[in-house]
Amino acid sequence: MDIATVFDDVKRMNKRQFFYQVLSFGMIVSSALMIWKGLMVVTGSESPIVVVLSGSMEPAFHRGDLLFLTNYPEEPVRVGEIVVFKVEGRDIPIVHRVLKLHEKDNSTVKFLTKGDNNSVDDRGLYAPGQLWLTKKDIVGRARGFLPYVGMVTILMNEYPKFKYAVLACLGLYVLMHRE
Amino acid sequence: MHSVLQRGNSILAYALSVLAFLTFCCFISTVFLNYTTNTDIKTVKVLVKNVPDYSASREKNDLGFLTFDLKTDLTHLFNWNVKQLFLYLTAEYTTPSNELNQVVLWDKIILRGENAVLDFKNMNTKYYFWDDGNGLKSNKNITLTLSWNIIPNAGLLPNVFATGSHSFKFPVEYTTSRM
C-alpha cells in the first residue's frame, strides 16, 4: 500500500464514513481513559501503574519495569513493604522499601524508607528538615510486578520525536483504516 | 497481497500474545504456592545505650546493640518464578509512646542460584537500632522475626513471615563505656 492509494482511500470516503472513523477513534481514547480512571477507583491509588525510573531498587526492579499499586486506607503500612511516595519539591514519585516504622495508638504512623541498592536511608531525599514519611505521602504500595513493559514509556519520554511519530502513526492508522 | 509491513506486524503481534500468555502461565503456576518456612534466630549479646541521634532529632535516644545467630534453609523457596528473595530481620516492640515499633536490623538479597542455606554466628546488625525516644531500656519483649519479600519474574510481590521468631529483653541499665 503506497501513499497514493492511502490518499485515494481517504478521498473515496464520504462524510458519513469519515465521521464514523473519527467516532471510533474517540471511542478508543475514551475507553483507555475509562480503564485508567476505573483502576484508580478499584485500587484507591492516584496512579495505579508506575514505571520504575531509577536503579535504586536493583536487582529487584530495573529501569523500565512496571509496578501495580494499591492504596487501601484500612491496610496498615508495615516494614519490608515497597511503597511509592511523593516528596515535596520532587515531581517524580520514588519507589523504595520501608525500613523503620513507629505507630502511635491513634494509628498515626511515621516511617523511614531506603532503596535496596542504596547504602543509606532516604532522609537525604526527603524535603529539607523532613525526617519521616507519613500516610499522606504514599501514592501506593507495590503489589504486582511485570518486567520490561515500561521501557516503551521511558523511550517515549526520552525521545519526544519518537513519541510524536508513534502517536501520528497510530492516529493515521485508526482514521484511515477501513473495515 | 500482504506487504512486508503487514507480515512483520502480524508476526510481532502473534509473538507478543504468545509471550503474554506464557508470562501469565508462569504467574498462575506459582501464585498459590506456600512460601513459609522455619527459621532459628537467637540473640547473643544485647546492650542498650542512651546517646544523641545526630541522624534525626539530635535528642538523646535509646540505641540498642545486639548480635544474633541465624540458621535457615531457603533453597526450596526458589522456583522458576522467583527472581530474588529480599530477606529482612525485623525487631518489633511496644513502648509507652508508640504502640507499634518495627525496625529492620539486617537485610540480605539472595538471587536465584546463589547459596540459600544460611548459618550465621554472632552477626552484627546492618542498621542502627534507634528507638523513637527512650523505650528500649528494660523493655521486656522485643520480638525478632525473619521475613522475606519474594520478587518474581512476573507476578505478585508477597511478604512472607518465617515461623520461629525470637523474643528477648533489654538490660535495665545503660551501658556507658565504649563497647
Coordinates of C-alpha atoms in Angstrom, one line a residue:
Chain A
M1 CA 0.0 0.0 0.0
D2 CA 1.8 3.2 -1.1
I3 CA 1.0 6.7 -0.2
A4 CA -1.1 7.5 -3.3
T5 CA -3.5 4.6 -2.5
V6 CA -3.8 5.8 1.1
F7 CA -5.0 9.2 0.0
D8 CA -7.2 7.6 -2.6
D9 CA -8.8 5.8 0.3
V10 CA -9.5 9.0 2.1
K11 CA -10.9 10.7 -1.0
R12 CA -13.2 7.8 -1.6
M13 CA -14.6 8.0 1.9
N14 CA -17.8 10.0 2.1
K15 CA -18.7 12.3 5.0
R16 CA -20.6 9.6 6.9
Q17 CA -17.6 7.2 6.8
F18 CA -15.2 9.9 7.9
F19 CA -17.3 10.8 10.9
Y20 CA -17.6 7.1 11.8
Q21 CA -13.8 6.8 11.8
V22 CA -13.5 9.9 14.0
L23 CA -16.0 8.5 16.4
S24 CA -14.3 5.1 16.7
F25 CA -11.0 7.0 17.3
G26 CA -12.7 8.9 20.1
M27 CA -14.1 5.6 21.4
I28 CA -10.5 4.2 21.8
V29 CA -9.3 7.2 23.6
S30 CA -12.2 7.4 26.0
S31 CA -12.1 3.7 26.8
A32 CA -8.4 4.0 27.7
L33 CA -9.3 6.9 29.9
M34 CA -12.1 4.9 31.5
I35 CA -9.8 1.9 32.2
W36 CA -7.3 4.2 33.9
K37 CA -9.9 6.0 36.0
G38 CA -11.6 2.7 36.8
L39 CA -8.3 1.3 38.1
M40 CA -7.9 4.4 40.2
V41 CA -11.3 3.6 41.9
V42 CA -10.6 -0.1 42.3
T43 CA -7.0 0.3 43.7
G44 CA -7.6 3.5 45.7
S45 CA -4.3 4.8 44.3
E46 CA -4.0 8.0 42.3
S47 CA -1.5 6.3 40.0
P48 CA -2.3 2.5 39.9
I49 CA 0.5 1.6 37.5
V50 CA 4.0 3.1 37.7
V51 CA 7.2 2.6 35.7
V52 CA 10.4 2.2 37.6
L53 CA 12.7 5.1 36.6
S54 CA 15.8 4.5 38.6
G55 CA 18.2 1.7 39.6
S56 CA 17.8 2.3 43.3
M57 CA 15.9 -1.0 43.9
E58 CA 18.2 -3.2 41.8
P59 CA 18.4 -6.2 41.4
A60 CA 14.7 -6.4 42.2
F61 CA 13.5 -3.7 39.9
H62 CA 15.3 -2.3 36.9
R63 CA 14.6 0.8 34.8
G64 CA 11.5 0.1 32.7
D65 CA 9.8 -2.4 34.9
L66 CA 6.1 -2.0 35.6
L67 CA 4.6 -2.0 39.1
F68 CA 1.0 -2.3 40.0
L69 CA 0.0 -0.4 43.1
T70 CA -2.9 -0.4 45.6
N71 CA -3.5 2.1 48.3
Y72 CA -6.3 1.0 50.6
P73 CA -6.6 3.3 53.7
E74 CA -7.5 0.5 56.0
E75 CA -4.4 -1.6 55.2
P76 CA -1.6 -0.7 57.6
V77 CA 1.9 0.2 56.4
R78 CA 4.4 -2.4 57.6
V79 CA 8.2 -2.7 57.5
G80 CA 9.5 -4.5 54.4
E81 CA 6.8 -3.3 52.1
I82 CA 7.7 -1.4 48.9
V83 CA 5.9 1.9 48.9
V84 CA 5.7 4.6 46.2
F85 CA 5.8 8.0 47.8
K86 CA 5.9 11.7 46.8
V87 CA 8.3 14.2 48.4
E88 CA 7.6 17.9 48.4
G89 CA 9.7 19.6 45.7
R90 CA 10.1 16.5 43.6
D91 CA 7.7 15.7 40.7
I92 CA 8.7 12.1 40.2
P93 CA 7.4 9.6 42.8
I94 CA 10.0 7.3 44.4
V95 CA 9.8 3.5 44.8
H96 CA 11.6 2.4 48.0
R97 CA 11.2 -0.1 50.9
V98 CA 10.1 0.7 54.4
L99 CA 13.0 0.4 56.8
K100 CA 11.6 1.7 60.2
L101 CA 8.2 2.4 61.4
H102 CA 6.6 3.9 64.6
E103 CA 2.9 3.8 65.1
K104 CA 1.0 5.6 67.9
D105 CA -2.2 4.2 69.4
N106 CA -4.3 6.7 67.5
S107 CA -2.8 5.0 64.4
T108 CA -0.8 7.9 63.2
V109 CA 2.3 6.4 61.7
K110 CA 5.7 7.7 60.7
F111 CA 8.2 5.7 58.7
L112 CA 11.6 5.8 57.0
T113 CA 12.4 4.3 53.7
K114 CA 15.5 3.1 51.9
G115 CA 16.3 1.8 48.4
D116 CA 17.7 -1.8 48.3
N117 CA 20.6 -0.7 46.1
N118 CA 21.4 2.5 48.2
S119 CA 23.8 2.3 51.1
V120 CA 22.0 4.9 53.2
D121 CA 18.4 5.6 54.1
D122 CA 16.2 8.2 52.3
R123 CA 16.5 11.2 54.7
G124 CA 18.7 12.9 52.2
L125 CA 16.0 12.6 49.6
Y126 CA 13.2 14.0 51.7
A127 CA 12.3 17.6 51.8
P128 CA 14.7 19.7 53.9
G129 CA 14.1 19.1 57.6
Q130 CA 11.8 16.2 56.9
L131 CA 12.8 13.1 58.9
W132 CA 9.8 10.8 58.4
L133 CA 7.1 10.0 55.9
T134 CA 3.5 9.7 56.9
K135 CA 0.5 8.0 55.3
K136 CA -0.4 11.1 53.2
D137 CA 2.9 10.9 51.4
I138 CA 2.1 7.4 50.0
V139 CA 0.9 7.1 46.4
G140 CA 0.6 3.3 46.6
R141 CA 2.1 0.1 47.7
A142 CA 3.7 -2.3 45.2
R143 CA 1.6 -5.4 44.8
G144 CA 2.4 -6.7 41.3
F145 CA 5.4 -6.7 39.0
L146 CA 5.9 -7.0 35.3
P147 CA 9.3 -6.7 33.7
Y148 CA 10.4 -4.5 30.7
V149 CA 6.9 -3.4 29.7
G150 CA 7.5 0.2 30.9
M151 CA 10.5 0.6 28.6
V152 CA 8.2 1.9 25.9
T153 CA 7.2 4.9 28.1
I154 CA 10.8 5.6 29.0
L155 CA 11.8 5.6 25.3
M156 CA 8.9 8.0 24.6
N157 CA 9.8 10.3 27.4
E158 CA 13.5 10.4 26.5
Y159 CA 12.9 10.8 22.7
P160 CA 9.8 13.1 22.3
K161 CA 10.2 12.8 18.5
F162 CA 9.7 9.1 18.7
K163 CA 6.6 9.7 20.8
Y164 CA 5.0 12.1 18.3
A165 CA 5.9 9.7 15.4
V166 CA 4.2 6.8 17.2
L167 CA 1.1 8.9 18.0
A168 CA 0.9 10.2 14.5
C169 CA 1.2 6.7 13.0
L170 CA -1.5 5.3 15.4
G171 CA -3.8 8.3 14.7
L172 CA -3.4 8.0 10.9
Y173 CA -3.9 4.2 11.0
V174 CA -7.1 4.4 13.1
L175 CA -8.6 7.3 11.0
M176 CA -7.8 5.7 7.6
H177 CA -8.2 2.1 8.3
R178 CA -11.5 0.9 6.7
E179 CA -13.3 -2.1 8.0
Chain B
M1 CA -1.4 -9.4 -1.2
H2 CA 0.4 -9.0 2.0
S3 CA 3.2 -6.4 2.2
V4 CA 6.3 -6.7 4.3
L5 CA 4.9 -4.3 6.9
Q6 CA 1.7 -6.4 7.2
R7 CA 3.7 -9.6 7.6
G8 CA 6.0 -8.0 10.2
N9 CA 3.1 -6.6 12.1
S10 CA 1.3 -9.9 12.4
I11 CA 4.4 -11.8 13.4
L12 CA 5.1 -9.2 16.1
A13 CA 1.5 -9.2 17.3
Y14 CA 1.5 -13.0 17.5
A15 CA 4.9 -13.2 19.2
L16 CA 3.7 -10.7 21.8
S17 CA 0.5 -12.5 22.5
V18 CA 2.3 -15.8 23.0
L19 CA 4.8 -14.1 25.3
A20 CA 2.0 -12.6 27.3
F21 CA 0.2 -16.0 27.6
L22 CA 3.4 -17.7 28.7
T23 CA 4.1 -15.0 31.3
F24 CA 0.6 -15.4 32.6
C25 CA 1.1 -19.2 32.9
C26 CA 4.3 -18.6 34.8
F27 CA 2.5 -16.3 37.2
I28 CA -0.5 -18.6 37.7
S29 CA 1.6 -21.7 38.2
T30 CA 3.3 -20.2 41.3
V31 CA 0.7 -17.8 42.8
F32 CA -0.8 -20.4 45.1
L33 CA 2.4 -21.8 46.5
N34 CA 3.2 -21.6 50.2
Y35 CA 6.4 -19.8 50.8
T36 CA 6.7 -20.1 54.6
T37 CA 9.5 -22.0 56.3
N38 CA 11.1 -22.4 59.6
T39 CA 14.0 -20.3 60.9
D40 CA 16.1 -20.4 64.0
I41 CA 17.0 -17.0 65.5
K42 CA 18.9 -16.3 68.7
T43 CA 20.4 -13.2 70.2
V44 CA 23.9 -13.5 71.6
K45 CA 24.9 -10.1 73.1
V46 CA 22.4 -7.4 73.9
L47 CA 23.0 -4.0 75.4
V48 CA 21.5 -0.5 75.2
K49 CA 23.0 3.0 75.2
N50 CA 21.5 6.4 75.5
V51 CA 23.2 8.7 73.0
P52 CA 22.2 11.7 70.8
D53 CA 20.8 10.6 67.4
Y54 CA 22.5 13.1 65.1
S55 CA 20.8 11.5 62.0
A56 CA 17.4 12.6 63.3
S57 CA 16.2 14.8 66.2
R58 CA 19.6 15.2 67.9
E59 CA 17.9 14.4 71.2
K60 CA 19.2 11.6 73.3
N61 CA 17.5 8.4 72.2
D62 CA 17.9 4.8 73.1
L63 CA 20.3 2.9 70.8
G64 CA 20.2 -0.9 71.1
F65 CA 23.2 -3.1 70.1
L66 CA 22.8 -6.8 69.5
T67 CA 24.5 -9.7 67.8
F68 CA 22.5 -12.7 66.6
D69 CA 22.7 -16.2 65.3
L70 CA 20.5 -17.1 62.3
K71 CA 20.0 -20.5 60.8
T72 CA 17.7 -21.4 58.0
D73 CA 17.4 -23.1 54.7
L74 CA 15.6 -21.3 52.0
T75 CA 16.6 -23.4 49.0
H76 CA 13.2 -24.8 48.4
L77 CA 11.5 -21.4 48.2
F78 CA 13.1 -20.8 44.8
N79 CA 11.2 -21.9 41.6
W80 CA 11.0 -20.6 38.0
N81 CA 9.1 -17.6 39.1
V82 CA 11.3 -16.4 41.9
K83 CA 14.0 -14.0 40.7
Q84 CA 15.1 -12.8 44.1
L85 CA 14.4 -13.1 47.8
F86 CA 14.8 -10.0 49.9
L87 CA 15.4 -11.2 53.5
Y88 CA 14.9 -8.8 56.4
L89 CA 15.2 -9.2 60.1
T90 CA 12.7 -7.1 62.0
A91 CA 12.6 -6.1 65.6
E92 CA 9.1 -5.5 66.8
Y93 CA 8.2 -4.0 70.2
T94 CA 5.9 -1.7 72.1
T95 CA 6.8 1.4 74.0
P96 CA 4.8 3.8 76.2
S97 CA 4.9 6.4 73.4
N98 CA 4.4 4.1 70.4
E99 CA 2.0 1.2 70.3
L100 CA 3.9 -0.5 67.5
N101 CA 7.6 -0.1 66.5
Q102 CA 9.2 -2.0 63.7
V103 CA 12.9 -1.6 63.0
V104 CA 14.7 -3.6 60.3
L105 CA 18.1 -4.5 61.7
W106 CA 19.6 -6.6 58.9
D107 CA 18.7 -7.5 55.4
K108 CA 20.1 -9.6 52.6
I109 CA 19.4 -10.1 48.9
I110 CA 19.5 -13.7 47.6
L111 CA 19.3 -14.1 43.8
R112 CA 18.2 -17.4 42.3
G113 CA 21.2 -19.7 42.0
E114 CA 23.0 -18.2 45.0
N115 CA 23.6 -20.1 48.2
A116 CA 20.3 -20.0 50.2
V117 CA 21.5 -22.1 53.2
L118 CA 22.2 -19.6 55.9
D119 CA 24.1 -20.3 59.1
F120 CA 25.3 -17.1 60.7
K121 CA 27.0 -17.0 64.0
N122 CA 27.3 -13.8 66.1
M123 CA 26.3 -11.5 63.3
N124 CA 26.3 -7.7 63.8
T125 CA 23.2 -5.8 62.7
K126 CA 23.5 -3.9 59.4
Y127 CA 21.4 -0.9 60.6
Y128 CA 21.3 1.0 63.8
F129 CA 18.6 0.0 66.3
W130 CA 17.4 3.5 67.2
D131 CA 14.2 3.8 69.2
D132 CA 11.9 6.8 68.7
G133 CA 12.5 8.0 72.3
N134 CA 13.7 6.1 75.3
G135 CA 11.7 2.9 75.1
L136 CA 14.4 0.3 74.8
K137 CA 16.0 0.3 78.3
S138 CA 14.4 -2.6 80.4
N139 CA 12.0 -3.3 77.6
K140 CA 10.8 -6.8 78.3
N141 CA 9.6 -8.0 75.0
I142 CA 11.4 -7.4 71.7
T143 CA 10.5 -9.9 69.0
L144 CA 12.9 -10.7 66.2
T145 CA 11.3 -12.1 63.1
L146 CA 12.8 -13.0 59.7
S147 CA 10.7 -12.2 56.7
W148 CA 11.2 -12.2 53.0
N149 CA 9.8 -10.3 50.1
I150 CA 9.6 -12.5 47.0
I151 CA 10.5 -10.8 43.8
P152 CA 9.1 -12.8 40.9
N153 CA 9.9 -12.7 37.2
A154 CA 6.3 -11.6 36.8
G155 CA 3.5 -11.6 39.3
L156 CA 2.7 -10.7 42.9
L157 CA 5.1 -9.4 45.5
P158 CA 4.2 -11.2 48.7
N159 CA 5.8 -10.5 52.0
V160 CA 6.2 -13.8 54.0
F161 CA 6.9 -14.1 57.7
A162 CA 9.0 -17.1 58.8
T163 CA 7.8 -19.3 61.6
G164 CA 10.1 -19.3 64.5
S165 CA 10.7 -15.8 66.0
H166 CA 12.8 -15.0 69.0
S167 CA 11.9 -12.7 71.9
F168 CA 14.4 -11.1 74.2
K169 CA 14.7 -8.3 76.8
F170 CA 17.0 -5.3 77.0
P171 CA 19.1 -4.8 80.2
V172 CA 17.8 -2.4 82.9
E173 CA 20.9 -0.3 82.9
Y174 CA 22.5 1.8 80.1
T175 CA 26.0 0.7 79.0
T176 CA 28.1 3.8 79.3
S177 CA 31.6 2.5 78.5
R178 CA 32.8 2.1 74.9
M179 CA 32.0 -1.4 73.6

